[in-house]
mmCIF file of C-alpha atoms in Angstrom:
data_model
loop_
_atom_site.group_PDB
_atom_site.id
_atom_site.type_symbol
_atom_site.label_atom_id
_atom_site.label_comp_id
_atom_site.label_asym_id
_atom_site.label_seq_id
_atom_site.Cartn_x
_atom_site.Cartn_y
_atom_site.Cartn_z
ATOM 1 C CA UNK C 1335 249.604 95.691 128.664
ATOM 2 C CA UNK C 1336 246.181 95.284 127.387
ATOM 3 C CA UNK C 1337 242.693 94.911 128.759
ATOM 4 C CA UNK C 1338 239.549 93.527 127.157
ATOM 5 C CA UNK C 1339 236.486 95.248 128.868
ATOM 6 C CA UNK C 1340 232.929 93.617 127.570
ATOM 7 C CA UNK C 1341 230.015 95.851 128.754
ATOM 8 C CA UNK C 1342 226.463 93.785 127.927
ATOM 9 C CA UNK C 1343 222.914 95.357 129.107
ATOM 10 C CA UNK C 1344 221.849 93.218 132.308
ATOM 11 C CA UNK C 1345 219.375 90.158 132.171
ATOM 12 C CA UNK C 1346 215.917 91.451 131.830
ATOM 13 C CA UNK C 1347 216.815 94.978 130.285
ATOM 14 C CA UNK C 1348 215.123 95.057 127.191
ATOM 15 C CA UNK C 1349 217.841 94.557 124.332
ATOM 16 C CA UNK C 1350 216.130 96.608 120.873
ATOM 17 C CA UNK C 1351 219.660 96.063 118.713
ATOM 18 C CA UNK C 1352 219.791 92.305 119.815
ATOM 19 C CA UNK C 1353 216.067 91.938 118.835
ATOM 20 C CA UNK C 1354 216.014 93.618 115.284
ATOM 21 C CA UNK C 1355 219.462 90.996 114.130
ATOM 22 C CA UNK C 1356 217.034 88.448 115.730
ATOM 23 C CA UNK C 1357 214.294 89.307 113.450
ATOM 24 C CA UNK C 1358 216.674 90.427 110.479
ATOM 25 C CA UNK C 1359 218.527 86.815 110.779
ATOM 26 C CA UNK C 1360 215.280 84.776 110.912
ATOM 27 C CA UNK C 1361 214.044 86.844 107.766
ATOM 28 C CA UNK C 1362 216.841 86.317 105.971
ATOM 29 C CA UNK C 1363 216.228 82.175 106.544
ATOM 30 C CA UNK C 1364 218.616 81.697 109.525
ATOM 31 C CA UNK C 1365 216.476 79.584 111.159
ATOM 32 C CA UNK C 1366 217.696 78.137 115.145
ATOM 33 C CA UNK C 1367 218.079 81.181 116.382
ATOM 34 C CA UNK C 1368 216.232 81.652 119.499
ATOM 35 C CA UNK C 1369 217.919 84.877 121.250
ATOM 36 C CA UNK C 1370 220.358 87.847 120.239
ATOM 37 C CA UNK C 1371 221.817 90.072 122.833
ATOM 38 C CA UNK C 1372 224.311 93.042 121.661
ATOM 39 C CA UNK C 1373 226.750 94.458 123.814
ATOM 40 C CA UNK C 1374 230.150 96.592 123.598
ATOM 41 C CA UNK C 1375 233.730 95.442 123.767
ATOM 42 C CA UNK C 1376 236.215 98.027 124.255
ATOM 43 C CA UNK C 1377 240.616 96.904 123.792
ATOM 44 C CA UNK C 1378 241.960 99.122 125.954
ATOM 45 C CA UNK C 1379 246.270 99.581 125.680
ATOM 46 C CA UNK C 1380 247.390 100.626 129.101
ATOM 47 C CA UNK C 1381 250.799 101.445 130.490
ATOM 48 C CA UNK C 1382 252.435 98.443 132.393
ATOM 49 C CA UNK C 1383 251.883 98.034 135.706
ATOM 50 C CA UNK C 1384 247.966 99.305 135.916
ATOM 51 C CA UNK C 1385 245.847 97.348 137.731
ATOM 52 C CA UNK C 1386 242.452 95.530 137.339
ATOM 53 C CA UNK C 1387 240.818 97.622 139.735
ATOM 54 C CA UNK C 1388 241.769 100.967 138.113
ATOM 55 C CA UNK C 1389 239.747 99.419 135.298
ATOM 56 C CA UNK C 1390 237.163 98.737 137.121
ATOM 57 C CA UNK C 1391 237.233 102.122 137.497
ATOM 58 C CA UNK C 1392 237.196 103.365 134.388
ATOM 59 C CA UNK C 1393 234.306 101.042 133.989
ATOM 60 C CA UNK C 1394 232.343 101.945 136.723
ATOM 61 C CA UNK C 1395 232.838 105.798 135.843
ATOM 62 C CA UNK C 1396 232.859 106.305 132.186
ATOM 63 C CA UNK C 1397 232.609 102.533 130.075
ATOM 64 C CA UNK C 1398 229.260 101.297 131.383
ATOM 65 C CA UNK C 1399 225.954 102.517 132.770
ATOM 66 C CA UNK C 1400 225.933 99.853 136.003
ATOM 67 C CA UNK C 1401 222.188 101.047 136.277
ATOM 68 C CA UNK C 1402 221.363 98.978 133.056
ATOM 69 C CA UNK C 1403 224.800 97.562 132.253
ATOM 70 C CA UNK C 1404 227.473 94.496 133.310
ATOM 71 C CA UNK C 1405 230.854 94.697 132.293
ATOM 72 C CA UNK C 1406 234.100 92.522 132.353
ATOM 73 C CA UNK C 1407 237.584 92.814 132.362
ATOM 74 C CA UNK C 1408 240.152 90.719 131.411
ATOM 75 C CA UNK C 1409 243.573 91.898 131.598
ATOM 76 C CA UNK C 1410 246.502 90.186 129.483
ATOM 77 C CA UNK C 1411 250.042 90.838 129.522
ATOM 78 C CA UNK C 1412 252.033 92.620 126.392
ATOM 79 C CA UNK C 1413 253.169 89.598 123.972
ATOM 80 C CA UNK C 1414 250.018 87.753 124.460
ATOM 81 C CA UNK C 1415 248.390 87.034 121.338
ATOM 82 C CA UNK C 1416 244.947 89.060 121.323
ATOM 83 C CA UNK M 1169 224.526 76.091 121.891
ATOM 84 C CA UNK M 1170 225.513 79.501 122.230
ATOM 85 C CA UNK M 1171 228.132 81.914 119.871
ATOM 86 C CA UNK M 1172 229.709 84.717 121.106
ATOM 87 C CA UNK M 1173 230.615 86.784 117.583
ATOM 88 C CA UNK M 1174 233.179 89.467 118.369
ATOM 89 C CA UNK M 1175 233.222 92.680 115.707
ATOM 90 C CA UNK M 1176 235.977 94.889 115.456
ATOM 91 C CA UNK M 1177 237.293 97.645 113.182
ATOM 92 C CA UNK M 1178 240.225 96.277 110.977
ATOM 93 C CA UNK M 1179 243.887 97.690 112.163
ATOM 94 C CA UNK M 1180 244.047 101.527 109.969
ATOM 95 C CA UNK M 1181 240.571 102.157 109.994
ATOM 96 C CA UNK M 1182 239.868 105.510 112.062
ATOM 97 C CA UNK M 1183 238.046 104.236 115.083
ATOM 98 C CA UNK M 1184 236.345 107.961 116.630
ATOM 99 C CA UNK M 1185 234.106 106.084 119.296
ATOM 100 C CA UNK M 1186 237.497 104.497 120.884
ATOM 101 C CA UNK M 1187 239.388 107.870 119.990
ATOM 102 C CA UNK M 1188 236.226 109.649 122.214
ATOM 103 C CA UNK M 1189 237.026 107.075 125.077
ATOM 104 C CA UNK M 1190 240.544 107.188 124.698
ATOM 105 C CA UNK M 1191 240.155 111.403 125.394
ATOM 106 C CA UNK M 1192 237.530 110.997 128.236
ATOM 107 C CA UNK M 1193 239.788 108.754 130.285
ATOM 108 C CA UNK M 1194 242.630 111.162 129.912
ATOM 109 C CA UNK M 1195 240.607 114.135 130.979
ATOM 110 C CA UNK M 1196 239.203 111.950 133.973
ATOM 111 C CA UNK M 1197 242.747 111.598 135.257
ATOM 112 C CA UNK M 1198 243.361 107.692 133.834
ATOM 113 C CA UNK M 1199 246.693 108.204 132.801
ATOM 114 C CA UNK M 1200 248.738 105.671 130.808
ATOM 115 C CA UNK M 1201 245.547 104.849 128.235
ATOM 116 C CA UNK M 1202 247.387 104.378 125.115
ATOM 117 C CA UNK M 1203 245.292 103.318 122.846
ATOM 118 C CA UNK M 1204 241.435 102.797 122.557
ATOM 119 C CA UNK M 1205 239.206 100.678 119.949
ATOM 120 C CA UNK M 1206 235.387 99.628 120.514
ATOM 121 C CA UNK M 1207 233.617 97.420 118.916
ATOM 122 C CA UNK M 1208 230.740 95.210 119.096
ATOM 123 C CA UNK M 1209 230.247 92.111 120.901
ATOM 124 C CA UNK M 1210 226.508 89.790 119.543
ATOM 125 C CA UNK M 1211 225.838 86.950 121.842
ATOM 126 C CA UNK M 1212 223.696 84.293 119.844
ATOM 127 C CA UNK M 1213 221.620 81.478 121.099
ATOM 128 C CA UNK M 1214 221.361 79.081 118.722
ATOM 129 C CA UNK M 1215 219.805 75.239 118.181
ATOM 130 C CA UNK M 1216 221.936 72.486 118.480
ATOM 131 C CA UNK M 1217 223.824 71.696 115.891
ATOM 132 C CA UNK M 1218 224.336 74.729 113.960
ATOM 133 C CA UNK M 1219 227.489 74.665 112.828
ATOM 134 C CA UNK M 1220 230.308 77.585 112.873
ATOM 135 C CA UNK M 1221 230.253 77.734 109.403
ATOM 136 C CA UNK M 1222 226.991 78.985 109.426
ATOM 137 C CA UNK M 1223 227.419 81.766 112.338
ATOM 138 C CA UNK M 1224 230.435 82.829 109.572
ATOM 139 C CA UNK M 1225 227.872 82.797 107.236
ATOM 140 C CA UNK M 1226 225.617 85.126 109.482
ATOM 141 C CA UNK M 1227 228.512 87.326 109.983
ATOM 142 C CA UNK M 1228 229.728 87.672 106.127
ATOM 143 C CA UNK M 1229 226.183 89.059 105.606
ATOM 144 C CA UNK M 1230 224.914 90.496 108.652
ATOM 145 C CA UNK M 1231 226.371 91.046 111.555
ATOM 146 C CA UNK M 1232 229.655 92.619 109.743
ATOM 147 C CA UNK M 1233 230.699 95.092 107.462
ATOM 148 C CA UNK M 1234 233.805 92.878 105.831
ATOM 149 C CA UNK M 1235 235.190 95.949 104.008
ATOM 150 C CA UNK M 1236 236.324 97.408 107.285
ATOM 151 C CA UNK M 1237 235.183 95.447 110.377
ATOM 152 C CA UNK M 1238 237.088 91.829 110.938
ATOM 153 C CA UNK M 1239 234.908 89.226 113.576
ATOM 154 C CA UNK M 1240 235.870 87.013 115.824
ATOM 155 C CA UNK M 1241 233.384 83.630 116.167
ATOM 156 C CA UNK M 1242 233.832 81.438 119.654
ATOM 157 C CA UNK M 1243 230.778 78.485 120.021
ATOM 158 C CA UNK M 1244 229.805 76.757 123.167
ATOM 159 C CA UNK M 1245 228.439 74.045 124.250
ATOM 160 C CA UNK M 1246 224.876 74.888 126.326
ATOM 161 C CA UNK M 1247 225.724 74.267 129.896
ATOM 162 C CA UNK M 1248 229.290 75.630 130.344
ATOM 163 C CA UNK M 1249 228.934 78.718 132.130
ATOM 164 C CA UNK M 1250 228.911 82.202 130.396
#
């Protein structure tokens, strides 16, 4: 089975990678674009039969820093189309 | 309107931040990890109206490295939920 985890720095953290494709887009004449925020995604292929919260785990203890962080999970089933 | 742009490596290209993950989890004690690949995940806000074709535009020559990385582009509608 497979698990998507998306791990995106928390509302009012400042954001430097989102901010420089902000500025890089509008330079290069993307114009509309009013906010950028960059975060991770990490595909994760486990054996079958793990659950979401041992994910969770692995989240909480090595995949994001919950000080500054928010993560995700969505689990799918083998088969499923990613 | 929002786009949520998705960048991962292509399938065969050596991935050693998901390979470093993939190793930390099994010396944490997560057994059953299989398989690891990170990537990037760029949330965009954008003005209404902007088309996808022009967040794949952003992405040909921006926000990913075509030669190895493959993206992902989903738009929204402002208002649904994130």
């Amino acid at each position: 089975m497979k698990a998507v985890v998306t791990v995106m720095l928390k509302q009012g953290v400042l954001d430097p990678q989102g901010a420089a494709v902000q500025s890089a887009l509008g330079s290069m004449g993307f114009d509309g674009v009013s906010g950028v925020r960059q975060g991770k995604v990490i595909e994760l292929e486990l054996a079958d039969g793990t659950s979401e919260a041992q994910v969770n785990e692995m989240c909480e203890k090595l995949l994001a820093n919950t000080v500054i962080e928010s993560y995700r999970v969505e689990m799918s089933a083998v088969g499923e189309s990613a």
